[in-house]
Structure formats: C-alpha cells, structure tokens
Amino acid sequence: MAPGTDNLIKLLRRVTLDDHNEVLQSAEAVLKTSKDDIQAQHIKIVALLKLDRYSEALEFLESTKNQDLEQRARLERAYGLYKLGKWAEARHIASQTDDAGRGLKHVEAQAAYRLEQFQDAAQLYAQLASESAEVENEDVDLKINIGAIDAQLQWAGQGYSVRRSKPTREDLEAFETTYNAACGSIARGELRQADILLKRAIDLCNALEDWSEEEKNAECSPIVAQRIYVLSKLDKLDEAAALYQKLPLESISDQITRTIARNNSLLFSKEASSNPYMLQRLFQTPESKDINDIPFQFQANLFQHNRYTQDLMVSKSAGVARSTTKYLTKEPMPTLSSKVNTISVMNAAAHVQNENKDKPEFKVILGLLEKRPKDVGLLMTIIQLLMAAYHPGAALNQIQKFMKRLEDERDFDVRFAPGLVCLLVTLLQRQGQKEQIRMELKKAARYWRGRGENKKRKAGGGSSGDGNALILLRVAGTELVKSNNPLDISRAKGIFETLYAEDKNDRVALAGLVAATTTTSTDEDKEIMMLKKGFTPIQQLTSGIDPGALEEAGIPIPLGKPEQSSSSSKKPSSKKRAAEEGNAEPGEVNKKRRTRQSRLPNEENRKKPIDPERWLPLRDRSSYRPKGKKAKIKAAGLTQGGIVVGTGAGDGGSGSGAGGLESKAEKAKAKSGKKGKR
C-alpha cells in the first residue's frame, strides 16, 4: 500500500461520513504529496459531488487524464453529467458496458426519464426491481420512480404500456406513491378520484412524526398545488381559491411547480378574469437558469399555448400569425407532433381573427390548407368546424381528400396513423358506410402488420409496433371477423395471430383467434384450442344449467304497480275519445266528455227551450220574417219546405211549386199577351 494511501486512511478515520469538507481537505492533503494517487483522486471526486460541486468534479476528472481513473469513476462521471443537465451524455456513459452495476443503471434510468424516453426508463426500472436490492430502502425508491414513470406515460399518450392503470392498496401506503397514482388519474381525466388521492397524500405527509414542519411544507406544497389545479378543473373555484391562500409558495423548491401554481391561480382571480391585459401582465413563464428546472415537453407546450391565447385575447393576432407561420415553415409536414399541430391551430385562429369579419371562418382556413395541404392541425380544425355546424358529409369529404394526398405523397406513417384512421372510421360510421369502414381497417391493418414485421427483422425480434397500432389491429381484426367473406376471416386470423405473438396473455387476441378459426375447424379441434389457449370449454360453462327447467319456468314478466290490473293494460294509450259503452271492455267506465265552459250559453238563456231549427240557415227557419217590399214579394215565391198546392204528385201535374208558381211557358205566354194589339 502506498504511503499516501496510508495517510489518507488515517485522516479519514478522524472525520465523520457526513463531513464532506473534511474528506475533501484530507484527499487534497494526500494529493499534495502524491499527485498520482488514484484512490485519493477518486475520493476527491466523490467529495466534490457530495458538496454539489459537479463542474469542479468533472473538470478535475478530465485534468487527471488517467484512463484507469475514468474507468473507475464512470459512475461519478455519469452522475455529474446528469446533475448538470447533460442527460444524453450521462446515459451514453452509463450504458457503454453490459456489466454495469446498479448505480449506473439508476443513472441511466433517470437520464432516460429526463430525456422523456419513458418506455426505456420503465424497462430499466423493471429490470432493477426484478433484482435484489443492494441499498436499504432501495425497493421503496424504485416503487416511487416506477409510479412517476407510469404517470408520465399517461401524459405522453402512451397509457397502453403502463403496468396497471388503477391504484392498488400498496400505492396508498406512502404519500409519494399516492401522489403518483393521483397524477396518473389526472392524466386519464379521472379528476374526482385524483382529488381523493391528493387529499390522502396530503394527510399521509402531514402525519409523518419524524419530520419538521419545514420538511413537511416542502413535500406537501407541490401536492397542494396539484390539488388546486384539480379543483379548478372540477369547477370548485371558491375551494381552490381558499386553498391557494394557504399555500406557502416559497416552500416549493421547484420553480416549474411554483410558476404553474401562480398561473393556475389566475383562473379564479377576479382582476385577471375581467381584464385580459391584466391577465397578460400577471401570467408568468419559467425563466430559470437552473438546468434542472427545465419543464417537460407537455408542460412547455401548455405554457406556449397559453401565451398565444393571451396574445389573441388582447388583439395581437398579426404577431401570432407571423411567429407561428415562421415556426411552421421550418417544420416538416405532415407530422403527428402535438406541439406542431397545436401551433398550427393557433395560426389558423390568428388568421381568422386578422381577416375581415365578413369572410367566413371556414373559407379562411381552407385558404390556409391550400398553402399547407399536408397540415394535420389545419385538417383537425376544419373537421371540428364542420361537425359543429352539423355537416358530417363535408367533414368526411375533407378527410378523404387529405388521405388521398398523403397516399399520393407516400406519407404512410401519417396516412395510417391510428388517430386519423379512427377519425375517418367514425365519420364513415355516421354516414352508414359499413363496407368502406371494413376496407379502411383492412388497409390500415395490412400496413401496420407489414411495418411491424420489418421492424422485427431489423431488431432481431421484439415488438412489432407501438401500442396505438396494436389497438388499431385489434379493432380491425374484430371488424373483419364479422364478415362472411372467407378472405376477410383469413386476414382477421392473421391479425389475431400477430396480437397473440405480441402478448400471450391478451385474451381478446385469443378470443379473436378462436372466432376466426371456427369456420375451418371441427368441434373437437375448437375445444382442444380453447383448452390450450386457456379458455373454459362451453360444456363446463353450461354444465349447471337445466334446459328443461328453464323451459318449464317460462319467461319472467316484470311486476308492475299494485293498482295496475290486466284490464287496465288493455286500454289504449292514445288520447283519443273513449269507445262507446256498448263496445267498451268489461270493467271500463265510459266517462262523459265534459263540455268546455266557453261553449255553454249564458245563465239567463239556459232556462229557455232550445230551438230545434238552430242548425238551419236563418232564411230557412219558420220564424224568418223578411223586411222590405221586394223581400216580401221574393219570399212569397219560396216554398219554405211546404207542400206544393195543386201541382203535387197526387194531382198528376208537373208541379211548379207552392203559392201558385208559374212555369216558364206560362210566363212567356203571359208576357207575349201583354204586348198584343187591342
């Protein structure tokens, strides 16, 4: 053993493990006498890291130019790079060798987490959890970190890769795991459950006896800030405002969380809600120089979205249109990036606000789509406007033309994106085009199966596609297995075989595989397949059912109200006039229809006898007396319903009417006689 190392060991015996300054001084004292002592150099690097002097530790490591020291201090180097925000370099160094220790795997997993490579981080932590722990309470830290990654996967839209979506009893034992479970509920939109979990997390944190009040406030404040957000989303603004007044913002060490809490408080601020200019002045964006205070991508997108929205509220549409157009021209199209497509929507809103109000919104956005024909964000905006105006046919036409353009440009990754295919299928379903739905799902399934096989061949095995594509394959297989076409059923069988190869425990894939083989397999083969795949045979499921007893029991009829009888069920449900008593059912009482009060005569006229000729016209009644000379002469020639005198049927005459009415011939004779010569 070298003399410098002996002196270092003697010096370290006189200091405590927590006194890193003394350890650093002891190591530097040894290095003054033995400059190339690798153990003293290593101890100095560790002491500098313990004192949060990460840059000095890395500079000292680089200055030694000792390959053995670099190999020996690989963990310390990766950790220093991680703390300085150089996550890509840290992960590269931590993953250089296959025989890396648990410390390097922890650093690699944390670096992948900060790089938002959540699936890789989840795999690394699952590998660490499957191995035995080397440090006390390491299993607790692993459980907390795995819960945080599951929540981030939900936020990133990758919930299909989460181990479990519902919190278990173990998750509710510590406030950290309860808080992670609440964040997962928020990402899934389960806000009421999230509120309950956040309250429990706060109670568990405050119940810790070995912590001081400052430590409790530091841990509870971010949880309270998250609960304020949940209460705001639940429209409990008064409760959220009261909770914000009690929140000690200074105790939140993370500036991102502190800024988010301040911005969320603007929602229930009367001053900011009534004045958009005041809202813009009070709104804050994180501007910390600390590399560890960089927000995650979904947080940064929300900050940017809120900033653009406030600019539009204060009529800065021209500036928003210029900045968003400049950004979009640098981005490749088409893209499935939520950030790019959100900015495209803000660009459309700015152009609509900036244009003449007489021009319809739809035409403004259509003009933008002609300039950017492969912009997914503009397509979503147009479809949203058309559906809001109840024009599903026009929306279907727009997305079909967009898909055709993508096929012509061979942008198949976006053309068969699960979200766009789902939107197209939904619009086709509203139009009742079942055959088109089947054709679309058939093409999408063919593309994703082929892409998955290519990825498998390149990677030498593994997954054949992402989770959203697997969900799309499941929907396509379920639709194709309903077809009567043998080719469609064969395709469905191939799809379910792909899904079963991805996950041996996928019971939907197993059921689909069994359903797709029913047309070609015998009953015996199907039973063997069910037993082999883990399904319970039908005979076993129906073994306790007696068909004869079921047939004898008959069909159960739900009981009605006690006052209802069998005769009452035969009554017509319409509000038409009831049948006559003679045609009424037994037990029915034919109620008399009540006369409306407005149709009754006055009280003084009710005692008079009713005129039997009241339905006849006035001049046809017997009581009619004409007025005037001409009217009396005219009335004398009317019959009034009487019998014709002298010209009736009994007299054998032709009958010209009562009152001595003359015929036309007689009238002509009398008329000509008057004009004769004397």
Coordinates of N, CA, C and O in Angstrom, one line a residue, residues 70-205:
E70 N -10.8 7.2 -15.0 CA -12.0 7.4 -15.8 C -12.9 6.1 -15.8 O -14.1 6.2 -15.7
Q71 N -12.2 4.9 -15.9 CA -13.0 3.7 -15.8 C -13.5 3.4 -14.4 O -14.6 2.9 -14.3
R72 N -12.7 3.8 -13.5 CA -13.1 3.5 -12.1 C -14.2 4.5 -11.6 O -15.1 4.1 -10.8
A73 N -14.1 5.7 -12.1 CA -15.1 6.7 -11.7 C -16.2 7.0 -12.8 O -16.7 8.1 -12.9
R74 N -16.5 5.9 -13.5 CA -17.5 6.1 -14.5 C -18.9 6.4 -13.9 O -19.6 7.2 -14.5
L75 N -19.2 5.9 -12.8 CA -20.5 6.2 -12.2 C -20.5 7.7 -11.7 O -21.5 8.4 -12.0
E76 N -19.4 8.1 -11.2 CA -19.4 9.5 -10.7 C -19.4 10.5 -11.9 O -20.1 11.5 -11.8
R77 N -18.8 10.1 -13.0 CA -18.8 11.0 -14.2 C -20.2 11.1 -14.7 O -20.7 12.2 -15.1
A78 N -20.9 9.9 -14.9 CA -22.3 9.9 -15.4 C -23.2 10.7 -14.5 O -24.1 11.4 -14.9
Y79 N -23.0 10.5 -13.2 CA -23.9 11.2 -12.2 C -23.7 12.8 -12.3 O -24.6 13.5 -12.3
G80 N -22.4 13.2 -12.4 CA -22.1 14.6 -12.6 C -22.7 15.2 -13.8 O -23.3 16.3 -13.8
L81 N -22.6 14.5 -14.9 CA -23.2 15.0 -16.2 C -24.7 15.0 -16.0 O -25.4 16.0 -16.6
Y82 N -25.3 14.1 -15.4 CA -26.8 14.1 -15.2 C -27.2 15.3 -14.4 O -28.2 16.0 -14.7
K83 N -26.5 15.6 -13.3 CA -26.8 16.8 -12.5 C -26.6 18.1 -13.2 O -27.3 19.1 -12.8
L84 N -25.7 18.1 -14.1 CA -25.5 19.3 -14.9 C -26.5 19.5 -16.1 O -26.4 20.4 -16.9
G85 N -27.4 18.6 -16.2 CA -28.4 18.6 -17.3 C -28.0 18.0 -18.6 O -28.7 18.2 -19.6
K86 N -26.8 17.4 -18.6 CA -26.3 16.7 -19.9 C -26.8 15.3 -19.9 O -26.0 14.4 -19.7
W87 N -28.1 15.1 -20.0 CA -28.7 13.8 -19.8 C -28.3 12.8 -20.9 O -28.1 11.6 -20.6
A88 N -28.2 13.3 -22.2 CA -27.8 12.3 -23.2 C -26.4 11.8 -23.0 O -26.2 10.6 -23.2
E89 N -25.4 12.7 -22.6 CA -24.1 12.2 -22.4 C -24.1 11.2 -21.2 O -23.3 10.2 -21.2
A90 N -24.8 11.6 -20.2 CA -24.9 10.7 -19.0 C -25.4 9.3 -19.3 O -24.8 8.3 -18.9
R91 N -26.5 9.3 -20.1 CA -27.0 8.0 -20.5 C -26.0 7.2 -21.3 O -25.9 6.0 -21.2
H92 N -25.3 7.9 -22.2 CA -24.4 7.2 -23.1 C -23.2 6.6 -22.3 O -22.9 5.4 -22.5
I93 N -22.7 7.3 -21.3 CA -21.6 6.8 -20.5 C -22.1 5.6 -19.6 O -21.5 4.6 -19.4
A94 N -23.3 5.8 -19.1 CA -23.9 4.7 -18.2 C -24.2 3.4 -18.9 O -24.2 2.4 -18.3
S95 N -24.4 3.5 -20.2 CA -24.9 2.3 -20.9 C -23.8 1.8 -21.8 O -24.1 1.0 -22.7
Q96 N -22.5 2.2 -21.6 CA -21.4 1.7 -22.5 C -21.1 0.3 -22.4 O -20.8 -0.4 -23.3
T97 N -21.2 -0.3 -21.2 CA -20.9 -1.7 -21.0 C -22.1 -2.5 -20.5 O -23.0 -1.9 -19.9
D98 N -22.1 -3.8 -20.8 CA -23.2 -4.6 -20.4 C -23.2 -5.0 -18.9 O -24.2 -5.3 -18.3
D99 N -22.0 -5.0 -18.3 CA -21.8 -5.4 -16.9 C -21.8 -4.2 -16.0 O -21.1 -4.2 -15.0
A100 N -22.6 -3.2 -16.3 CA -22.8 -2.0 -15.5 C -23.4 -2.4 -14.1 O -24.4 -3.2 -14.1
G101 N -23.0 -1.8 -13.1 CA -23.6 -2.0 -11.8 C -25.0 -1.4 -11.6 O -25.5 -0.7 -12.5
R102 N -25.6 -1.6 -10.5 CA -26.9 -1.0 -10.2 C -26.8 0.5 -10.2 O -27.8 1.2 -10.6
G103 N -25.7 1.1 -9.7 CA -25.6 2.5 -9.7 C -25.7 3.2 -11.1 O -26.4 4.1 -11.3
L104 N -25.0 2.6 -12.0 CA -25.0 3.1 -13.4 C -26.4 2.9 -14.0 O -26.9 3.7 -14.8
K105 N -27.1 1.8 -13.7 CA -28.4 1.6 -14.2 C -29.4 2.6 -13.7 O -30.3 3.1 -14.4
H106 N -29.2 3.0 -12.4 CA -30.1 4.0 -11.8 C -29.9 5.3 -12.6 O -30.8 6.0 -12.9
V107 N -28.6 5.7 -12.8 CA -28.3 6.9 -13.5 C -28.9 6.9 -15.0 O -29.4 7.9 -15.5
E108 N -28.7 5.7 -15.6 CA -29.2 5.6 -17.0 C -30.8 5.7 -17.0 O -31.3 6.4 -17.9
A109 N -31.4 5.1 -16.0 CA -32.9 5.2 -16.0 C -33.3 6.7 -15.7 O -34.3 7.2 -16.3
Q110 N -32.6 7.4 -14.8 CA -33.0 8.7 -14.5 C -32.8 9.6 -15.7 O -33.5 10.6 -16.0
A111 N -31.6 9.4 -16.4 CA -31.3 10.2 -17.6 C -32.4 10.0 -18.7 O -32.8 10.9 -19.4
A112 N -32.8 8.7 -18.9 CA -33.8 8.4 -19.8 C -35.2 9.1 -19.5 O -35.9 9.5 -20.3
Y113 N -35.4 9.1 -18.2 CA -36.7 9.8 -17.7 C -36.6 11.3 -18.0 O -37.6 11.8 -18.5
R114 N -35.5 12.0 -17.8 CA -35.4 13.4 -18.1 C -35.4 13.6 -19.6 O -35.8 14.7 -20.1
L115 N -34.9 12.7 -20.4 CA -34.9 12.8 -21.8 C -36.3 12.5 -22.4 O -36.5 12.5 -23.6
E116 N -37.3 12.2 -21.5 CA -38.6 11.8 -21.9 C -38.7 10.5 -22.7 O -39.6 10.4 -23.5
Q117 N -37.7 9.7 -22.5 CA -37.8 8.3 -23.1 C -38.3 7.4 -22.0 O -37.7 6.5 -21.4
F118 N -39.6 7.5 -21.8 CA -40.3 6.9 -20.6 C -40.3 5.4 -20.8 O -40.2 4.7 -19.7
Q119 N -40.5 4.9 -21.9 CA -40.6 3.4 -22.1 C -39.2 2.8 -21.8 O -39.2 1.7 -21.1
D120 N -38.2 3.4 -22.2 CA -36.8 2.9 -21.9 C -36.6 2.9 -20.4 O -36.0 2.0 -19.8
A121 N -37.0 4.0 -19.8 CA -36.8 4.2 -18.3 C -37.7 3.1 -17.6 O -37.2 2.6 -16.6
A122 N -38.9 2.9 -18.1 CA -39.7 1.8 -17.4 C -39.1 0.5 -17.5 O -39.1 -0.3 -16.5
Q123 N -38.5 0.1 -18.6 CA -37.8 -1.2 -18.8 C -36.6 -1.3 -17.8 O -36.4 -2.3 -17.2
L124 N -35.8 -0.2 -17.7 CA -34.6 -0.2 -16.8 C -35.1 -0.4 -15.4 O -34.4 -1.2 -14.6
Y125 N -36.1 0.3 -15.0 CA -36.5 0.2 -13.6 C -37.2 -1.1 -13.3 O -37.1 -1.7 -12.2
A126 N -37.9 -1.7 -14.3 CA -38.4 -3.1 -14.1 C -37.3 -4.1 -14.0 O -37.4 -5.0 -13.2
Q127 N -36.2 -3.9 -14.7 CA -35.0 -4.8 -14.5 C -34.4 -4.6 -13.2 O -34.0 -5.6 -12.5
L128 N -34.3 -3.4 -12.7 CA -33.7 -3.2 -11.3 C -34.7 -3.8 -10.3 O -34.2 -4.3 -9.3
A129 N -36.0 -3.6 -10.5 CA -36.9 -4.2 -9.5 C -36.9 -5.7 -9.4 O -37.2 -6.3 -8.4
S130 N -36.6 -6.3 -10.5 CA -36.5 -7.8 -10.6 C -35.3 -8.4 -9.9 O -35.3 -9.5 -9.5
E131 N -34.3 -7.5 -9.6 CA -33.0 -8.0 -9.0 C -33.1 -7.6 -7.5 O -33.9 -6.8 -7.1
S132 N -32.2 -8.2 -6.8 CA -32.1 -7.9 -5.3 C -31.5 -6.6 -5.1 O -30.6 -6.2 -5.7
A133 N -32.1 -5.9 -4.1 CA -31.6 -4.5 -3.8 C -30.3 -4.6 -3.0 O -30.0 -5.5 -2.3
E134 N -29.4 -3.6 -3.2 CA -28.1 -3.5 -2.5 C -28.1 -2.4 -1.5 O -27.2 -2.4 -0.6
V135 N -29.0 -1.5 -1.5 CA -29.0 -0.4 -0.5 C -30.4 -0.5 0.2 O -31.4 -0.9 -0.3
E136 N -30.3 0.0 1.5 CA -31.5 0.0 2.3 C -32.6 0.9 1.7 O -32.3 2.0 1.2
N137 N -33.8 0.5 1.7 CA -35.0 1.2 1.1 C -34.9 1.5 -0.4 O -35.6 2.4 -0.9
E138 N -34.0 0.7 -1.0 CA -34.0 0.9 -2.5 C -35.2 0.5 -3.2 O -35.6 1.1 -4.2
D139 N -35.9 -0.5 -2.6 CA -37.1 -1.0 -3.2 C -38.2 0.0 -3.1 O -39.1 0.2 -4.0
V140 N -38.2 0.8 -2.1 CA -39.2 1.9 -1.9 C -39.0 3.0 -3.0 O -39.9 3.5 -3.6
D141 N -37.7 3.3 -3.2 CA -37.4 4.3 -4.2 C -37.7 3.8 -5.6 O -38.2 4.6 -6.4
L142 N -37.5 2.6 -5.8 CA -37.9 2.0 -7.1 C -39.4 2.1 -7.4 O -39.8 2.4 -8.5
K143 N -40.1 1.8 -6.4 CA -41.6 1.8 -6.5 C -42.1 3.3 -6.8 O -43.0 3.5 -7.6
I144 N -41.5 4.2 -6.1 CA -41.8 5.6 -6.3 C -41.5 6.1 -7.8 O -42.3 6.7 -8.4
N145 N -40.3 5.7 -8.2 CA -39.9 6.1 -9.6 C -40.7 5.4 -10.6 O -41.0 6.0 -11.7
I146 N -41.1 4.2 -10.4 CA -41.9 3.5 -11.4 C -43.3 4.1 -11.5 O -43.9 4.3 -12.6
G147 N -43.8 4.5 -10.3 CA -45.1 5.2 -10.3 C -45.0 6.5 -11.1 O -46.0 6.9 -11.8
A148 N -43.9 7.3 -10.9 CA -43.8 8.5 -11.6 C -43.7 8.3 -13.1 O -44.2 9.1 -13.9
I149 N -43.0 7.3 -13.6 CA -42.9 7.0 -15.0 C -44.3 6.6 -15.6 O -44.6 7.0 -16.7
D150 N -45.0 5.8 -14.8 CA -46.4 5.4 -15.3 C -47.2 6.7 -15.5 O -48.0 6.8 -16.5
A151 N -47.1 7.6 -14.6 CA -47.9 8.9 -14.8 C -47.4 9.6 -16.0 O -48.3 10.2 -16.8
Q152 N -46.1 9.7 -16.2 CA -45.6 10.4 -17.4 C -46.0 9.7 -18.7 O -46.3 10.3 -19.7
L153 N -46.1 8.4 -18.7 CA -46.5 7.6 -19.9 C -48.0 8.0 -20.2 O -48.4 8.1 -21.3
Q154 N -48.8 8.2 -19.1 CA -50.2 8.6 -19.3 C -50.2 9.9 -20.0 O -51.0 10.2 -20.9
W155 N -49.4 10.9 -19.5 CA -49.4 12.2 -20.0 C -49.0 12.2 -21.5 O -49.4 13.0 -22.3
A156 N -48.0 11.4 -21.8 CA -47.5 11.3 -23.1 C -48.3 10.6 -24.1 O -47.9 10.4 -25.3
G157 N -49.5 10.1 -23.7 CA -50.4 9.4 -24.6 C -49.9 7.9 -24.8 O -50.3 7.3 -25.8
Q158 N -49.1 7.4 -23.9 CA -48.7 6.0 -24.1 C -49.2 5.1 -22.9 O -48.5 4.3 -22.4
G159 N -50.4 5.4 -22.6 CA -51.0 4.6 -21.5 C -51.1 3.1 -21.7 O -51.3 2.4 -20.8
Y160 N -51.0 2.7 -23.0 CA -51.1 1.3 -23.3 C -49.9 0.5 -22.7 O -50.0 -0.7 -22.5
S161 N -48.8 1.2 -22.4 CA -47.6 0.5 -21.9 C -47.5 0.6 -20.4 O -46.5 0.1 -19.8
V162 N -48.5 1.1 -19.7 CA -48.5 1.2 -18.3 C -48.8 -0.2 -17.7 O -49.7 -0.9 -18.2
R163 N -48.1 -0.5 -16.6 CA -48.3 -1.8 -16.0 C -49.8 -2.0 -15.5 O -50.4 -2.9 -15.7
R164 N -50.3 -1.0 -14.7 CA -51.6 -1.0 -14.3 C -52.2 0.4 -14.2 O -51.4 1.3 -13.8
S165 N -53.4 0.6 -14.5 CA -54.0 1.9 -14.6 C -54.7 2.3 -13.3 O -55.0 3.5 -13.1
K166 N -55.1 1.3 -12.5 CA -55.8 1.6 -11.3 C -54.8 1.5 -10.1 O -54.0 0.6 -10.0
P167 N -54.9 2.4 -9.1 CA -54.1 2.3 -7.9 C -54.5 1.1 -7.0 O -55.6 0.7 -6.9
T168 N -53.4 0.5 -6.5 CA -53.6 -0.6 -5.6 C -53.5 -0.2 -4.1 O -53.2 1.0 -3.8
R169 N -53.7 -1.1 -3.2 CA -53.6 -0.8 -1.8 C -52.2 -0.4 -1.4 O -51.9 0.4 -0.5
E170 N -51.2 -1.1 -2.1 CA -49.8 -0.7 -1.8 C -49.5 0.7 -2.2 O -48.7 1.4 -1.5
D171 N -50.1 1.2 -3.2 CA -49.9 2.6 -3.7 C -50.4 3.6 -2.7 O -50.0 4.8 -2.7
L172 N -51.3 3.3 -1.8 CA -51.9 4.2 -0.8 C -51.2 4.2 0.5 O -51.7 4.8 1.5
E173 N -50.1 3.5 0.6 CA -49.4 3.4 1.9 C -48.4 4.6 2.2 O -48.2 4.9 3.3
A174 N -47.8 5.2 1.1 CA -46.9 6.3 1.3 C -47.4 7.4 0.5 O -48.1 7.3 -0.5
F175 N -47.1 8.7 0.9 CA -47.6 9.8 0.2 C -47.0 10.0 -1.2 O -47.6 10.5 -2.1
E176 N -45.8 9.5 -1.4 CA -45.1 9.6 -2.7 C -45.9 8.8 -3.7 O -46.2 9.3 -4.8
T177 N -46.1 7.5 -3.4 CA -46.8 6.6 -4.3 C -48.3 7.1 -4.5 O -48.8 6.9 -5.6
T178 N -48.9 7.6 -3.5 CA -50.3 8.1 -3.6 C -50.3 9.3 -4.5 O -51.2 9.4 -5.4
Y179 N -49.3 10.1 -4.4 CA -49.3 11.3 -5.3 C -49.1 10.9 -6.8 O -49.7 11.5 -7.7
N180 N -48.2 9.9 -7.0 CA -48.0 9.4 -8.4 C -49.3 8.8 -8.9 O -49.6 9.0 -10.1
A181 N -50.0 8.1 -8.1 CA -51.3 7.5 -8.5 C -52.3 8.6 -8.9 O -53.0 8.5 -9.8
A182 N -52.3 9.7 -8.1 CA -53.2 10.8 -8.4 C -52.8 11.5 -9.7 O -53.7 11.8 -10.5
C183 N -51.5 11.6 -10.0 CA -51.1 12.2 -11.3 C -51.5 11.3 -12.4 O -52.0 11.8 -13.5
G184 N -51.5 10.0 -12.3 CA -52.0 9.1 -13.3 C -53.5 9.3 -13.5 O -53.9 9.3 -14.7
S185 N -54.2 9.5 -12.5 CA -55.7 9.7 -12.6 C -56.0 11.0 -13.3 O -56.9 11.1 -14.1
I186 N -55.2 12.0 -13.0 CA -55.3 13.3 -13.7 C -55.1 13.2 -15.2 O -55.8 13.7 -16.1
A187 N -54.0 12.4 -15.6 CA -53.7 12.2 -17.0 C -54.8 11.4 -17.7 O -55.1 11.7 -18.9
R188 N -55.5 10.6 -17.0 CA -56.6 9.8 -17.6 C -57.9 10.6 -17.6 O -58.9 10.1 -18.1
G189 N -58.0 11.7 -16.9 CA -59.2 12.5 -16.8 C -60.1 12.1 -15.7 O -61.2 12.6 -15.6
E190 N -59.6 11.3 -14.8 CA -60.4 10.9 -13.6 C -60.2 11.8 -12.5 O -59.4 11.6 -11.5
L191 N -60.8 13.0 -12.6 CA -60.4 14.1 -11.7 C -61.0 13.9 -10.2 O -60.3 14.3 -9.3
R192 N -62.1 13.3 -10.1 CA -62.7 13.1 -8.8 C -61.9 12.1 -8.0 O -61.6 12.3 -6.8
Q193 N -61.4 11.0 -8.7 CA -60.6 10.1 -8.0 C -59.2 10.7 -7.7 O -58.6 10.5 -6.6
A194 N -58.7 11.6 -8.5 CA -57.5 12.3 -8.3 C -57.6 13.2 -7.1 O -56.6 13.3 -6.2
D195 N -58.7 13.8 -6.9 CA -58.9 14.7 -5.7 C -58.9 13.9 -4.4 O -58.3 14.3 -3.4
I196 N -59.5 12.7 -4.4 CA -59.4 11.9 -3.2 C -58.0 11.4 -2.9 O -57.6 11.4 -1.8
L197 N -57.3 11.0 -4.0 CA -55.9 10.5 -3.8 C -55.0 11.7 -3.3 O -54.1 11.5 -2.4
L198 N -55.2 12.9 -3.8 CA -54.4 14.0 -3.4 C -54.6 14.4 -1.9 O -53.7 14.7 -1.2
K199 N -55.9 14.3 -1.5 CA -56.2 14.6 -0.1 C -55.5 13.5 0.8 O -55.0 13.9 1.9
R200 N -55.5 12.3 0.4 CA -54.9 11.3 1.2 C -53.4 11.5 1.2 O -52.7 11.3 2.2
A201 N -52.8 11.9 0.1 CA -51.4 12.1 0.1 C -51.0 13.2 1.0 O -50.0 13.1 1.7
I202 N -51.8 14.3 1.1 CA -51.5 15.4 2.0 C -51.6 14.9 3.4 O -50.8 15.3 4.3
D203 N -52.6 14.1 3.7 CA -52.8 13.6 5.1 C -51.6 12.7 5.5 O -51.1 12.8 6.6
L204 N -51.2 11.9 4.6 CA -50.1 11.0 4.9 C -48.8 11.8 5.1 O -48.0 11.4 6.0
C205 N -48.6 12.8 4.3 CA -47.4 13.6 4.5 C -47.4 14.4 5.8 O -46.4 14.5 6.5

